[in-house]
PDB file of C-alpha atoms in Angstrom:
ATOM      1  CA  UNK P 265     -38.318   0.211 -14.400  1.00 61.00           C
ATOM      2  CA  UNK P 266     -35.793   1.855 -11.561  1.00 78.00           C
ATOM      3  CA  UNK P 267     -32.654  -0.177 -12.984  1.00 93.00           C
ATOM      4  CA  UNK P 268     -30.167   1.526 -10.047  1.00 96.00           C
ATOM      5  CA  UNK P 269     -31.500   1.099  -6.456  1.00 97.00           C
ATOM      6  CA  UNK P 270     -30.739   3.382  -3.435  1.00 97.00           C
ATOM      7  CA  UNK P 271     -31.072   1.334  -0.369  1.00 97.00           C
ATOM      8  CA  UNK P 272     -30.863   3.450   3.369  1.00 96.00           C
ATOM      9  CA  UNK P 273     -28.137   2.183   5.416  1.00 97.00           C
ATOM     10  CA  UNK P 274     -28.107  -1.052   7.057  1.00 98.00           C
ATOM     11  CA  UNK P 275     -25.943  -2.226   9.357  1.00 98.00           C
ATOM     12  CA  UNK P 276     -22.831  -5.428   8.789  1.00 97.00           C
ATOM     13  CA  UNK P 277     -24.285  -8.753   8.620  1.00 97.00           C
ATOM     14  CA  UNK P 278     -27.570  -7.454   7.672  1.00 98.00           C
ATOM     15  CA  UNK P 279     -29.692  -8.155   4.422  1.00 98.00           C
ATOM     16  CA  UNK P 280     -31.042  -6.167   1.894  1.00 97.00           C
ATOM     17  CA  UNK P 281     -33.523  -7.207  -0.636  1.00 97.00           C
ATOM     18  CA  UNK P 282     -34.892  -5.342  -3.606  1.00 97.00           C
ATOM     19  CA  UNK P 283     -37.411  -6.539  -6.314  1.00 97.00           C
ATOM     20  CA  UNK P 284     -37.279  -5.178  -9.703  1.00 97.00           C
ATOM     21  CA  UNK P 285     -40.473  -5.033 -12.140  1.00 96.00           C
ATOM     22  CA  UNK P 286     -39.501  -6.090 -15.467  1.00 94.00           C
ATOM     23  CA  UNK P 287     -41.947  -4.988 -18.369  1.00 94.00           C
ATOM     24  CA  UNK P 288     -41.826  -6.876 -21.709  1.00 95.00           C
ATOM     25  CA  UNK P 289     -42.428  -3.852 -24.379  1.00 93.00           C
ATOM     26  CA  UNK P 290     -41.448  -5.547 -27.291  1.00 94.00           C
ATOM     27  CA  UNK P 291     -43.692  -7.961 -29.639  1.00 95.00           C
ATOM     28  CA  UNK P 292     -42.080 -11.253 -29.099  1.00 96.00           C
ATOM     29  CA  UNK P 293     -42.128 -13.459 -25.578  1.00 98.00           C
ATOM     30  CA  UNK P 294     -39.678 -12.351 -23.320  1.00 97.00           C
ATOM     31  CA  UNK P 295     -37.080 -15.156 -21.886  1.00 97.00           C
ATOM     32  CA  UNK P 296     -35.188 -14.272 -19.044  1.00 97.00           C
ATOM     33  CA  UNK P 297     -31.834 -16.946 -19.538  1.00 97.00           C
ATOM     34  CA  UNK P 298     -30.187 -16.241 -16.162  1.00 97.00           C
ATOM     35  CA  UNK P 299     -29.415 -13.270 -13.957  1.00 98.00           C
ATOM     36  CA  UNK P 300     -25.769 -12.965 -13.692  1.00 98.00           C
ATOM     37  CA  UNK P 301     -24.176 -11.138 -10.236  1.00 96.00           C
ATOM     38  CA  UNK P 302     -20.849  -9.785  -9.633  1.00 86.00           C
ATOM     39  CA  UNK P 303     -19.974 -11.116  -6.598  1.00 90.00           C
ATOM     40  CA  UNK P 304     -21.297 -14.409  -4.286  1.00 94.00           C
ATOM     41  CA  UNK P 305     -22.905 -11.447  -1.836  1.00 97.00           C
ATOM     42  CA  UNK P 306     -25.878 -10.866  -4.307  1.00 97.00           C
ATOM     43  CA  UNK P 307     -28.347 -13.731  -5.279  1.00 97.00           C
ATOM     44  CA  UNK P 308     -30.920 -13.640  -7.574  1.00 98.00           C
ATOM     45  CA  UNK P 309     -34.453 -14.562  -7.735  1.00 98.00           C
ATOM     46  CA  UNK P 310     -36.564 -14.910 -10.884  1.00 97.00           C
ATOM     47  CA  UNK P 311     -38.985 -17.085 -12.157  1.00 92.00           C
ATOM     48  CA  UNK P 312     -38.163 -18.875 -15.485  1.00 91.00           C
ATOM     49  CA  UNK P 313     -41.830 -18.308 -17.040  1.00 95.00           C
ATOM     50  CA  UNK P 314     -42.215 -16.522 -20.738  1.00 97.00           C
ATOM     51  CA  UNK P 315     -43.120 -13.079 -20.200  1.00 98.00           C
ATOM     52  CA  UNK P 316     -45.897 -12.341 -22.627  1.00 98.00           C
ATOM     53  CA  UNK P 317     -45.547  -8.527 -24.227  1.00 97.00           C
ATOM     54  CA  UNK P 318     -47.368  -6.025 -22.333  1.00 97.00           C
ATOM     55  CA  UNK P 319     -46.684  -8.351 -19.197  1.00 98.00           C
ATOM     56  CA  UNK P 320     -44.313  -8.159 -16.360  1.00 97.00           C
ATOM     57  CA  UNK P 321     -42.188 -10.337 -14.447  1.00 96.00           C
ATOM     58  CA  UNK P 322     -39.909  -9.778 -11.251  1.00 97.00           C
ATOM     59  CA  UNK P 323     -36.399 -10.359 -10.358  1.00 97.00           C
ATOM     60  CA  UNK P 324     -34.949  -9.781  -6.713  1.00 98.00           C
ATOM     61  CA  UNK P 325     -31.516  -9.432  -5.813  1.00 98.00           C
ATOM     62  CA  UNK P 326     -30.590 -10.109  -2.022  1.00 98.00           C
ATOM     63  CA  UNK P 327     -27.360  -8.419  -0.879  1.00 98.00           C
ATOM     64  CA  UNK P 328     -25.707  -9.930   2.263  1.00 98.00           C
ATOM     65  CA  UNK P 329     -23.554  -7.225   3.634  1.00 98.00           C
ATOM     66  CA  UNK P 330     -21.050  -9.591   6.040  1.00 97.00           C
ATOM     67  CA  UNK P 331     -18.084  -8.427   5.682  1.00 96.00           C
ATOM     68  CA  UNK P 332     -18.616  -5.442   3.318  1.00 97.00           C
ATOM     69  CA  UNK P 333     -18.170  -2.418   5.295  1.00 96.00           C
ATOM     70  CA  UNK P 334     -18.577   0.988   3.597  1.00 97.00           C
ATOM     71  CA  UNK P 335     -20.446   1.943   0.736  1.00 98.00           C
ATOM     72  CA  UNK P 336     -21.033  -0.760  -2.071  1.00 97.00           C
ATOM     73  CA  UNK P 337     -22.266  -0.686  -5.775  1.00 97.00           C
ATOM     74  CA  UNK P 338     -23.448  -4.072  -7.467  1.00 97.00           C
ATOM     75  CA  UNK P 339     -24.520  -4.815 -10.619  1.00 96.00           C
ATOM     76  CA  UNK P 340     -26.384  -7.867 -12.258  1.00 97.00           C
ATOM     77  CA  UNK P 341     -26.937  -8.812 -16.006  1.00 97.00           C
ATOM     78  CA  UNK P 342     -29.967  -9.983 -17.442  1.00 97.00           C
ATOM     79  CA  UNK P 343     -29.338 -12.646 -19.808  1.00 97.00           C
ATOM     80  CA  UNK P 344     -32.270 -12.824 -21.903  1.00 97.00           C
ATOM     81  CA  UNK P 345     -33.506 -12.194 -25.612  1.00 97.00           C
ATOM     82  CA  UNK P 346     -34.556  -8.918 -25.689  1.00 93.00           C
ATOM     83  CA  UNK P 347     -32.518  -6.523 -28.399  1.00 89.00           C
ATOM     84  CA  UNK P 348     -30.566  -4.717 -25.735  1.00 88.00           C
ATOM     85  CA  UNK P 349     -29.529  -7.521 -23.613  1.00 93.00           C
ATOM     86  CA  UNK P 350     -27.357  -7.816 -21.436  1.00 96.00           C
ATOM     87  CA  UNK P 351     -29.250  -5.243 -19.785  1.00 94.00           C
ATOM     88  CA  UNK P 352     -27.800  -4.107 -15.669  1.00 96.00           C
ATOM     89  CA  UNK P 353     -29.495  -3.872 -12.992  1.00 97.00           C
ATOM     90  CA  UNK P 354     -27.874  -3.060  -9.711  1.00 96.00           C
ATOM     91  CA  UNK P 355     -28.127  -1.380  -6.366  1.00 97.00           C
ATOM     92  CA  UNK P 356     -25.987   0.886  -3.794  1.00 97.00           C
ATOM     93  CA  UNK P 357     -25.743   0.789  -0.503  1.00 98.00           C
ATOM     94  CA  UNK P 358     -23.931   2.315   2.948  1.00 98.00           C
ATOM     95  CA  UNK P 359     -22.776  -0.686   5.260  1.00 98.00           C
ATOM     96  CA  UNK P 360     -22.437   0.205   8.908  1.00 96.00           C
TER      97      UNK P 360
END
């Protein structure tokens, strides 16, 4: 639903952690594959489960800002089987 995140600022060697709702709106089960990240800072959490259509699922990306000083974009694929996958998700952020 909000595919581009705005966290506030944290501060270096903190974490920041954002779940994202994912709504299957098609007719078919929705399989979420993997979650892909663009760097080892970012981790992803998802259950593997079928997402029925009409349901939702989650996926939460955790962003651990050692060492990353300044502002910072990151994105993450969804690997799945919807029609316009990949689809990105991502977040930005202002590291103290």
């Amino acid at each position: 639903k909000d595919s581009i995140h705005k966290f506030e600022k944290i501060i270096e060697g903190d974490k920041a952690r954002h779940t994202y709702i994912v709504e299957n709106i098609g007719n078919e089960p929705l399989m979420i594959a993997k979650v892909q990240v663009s760097c080892g800072c970012t981790v992803p959490e998802f259950a593997k489960d079928i997402i029925a259509p009409g349901a939702t699922g989650e996926i939460t990306l955790e962003f651990n800002s050692k060492g990353k000083d300044g502002e910072n974009k990151k994105n993450a694929l969804i690997i799945c089987n919807a029609a316009n996958a990949p689809y990105s998700i991502g977040f930005e952020v202002e590291v103290e």
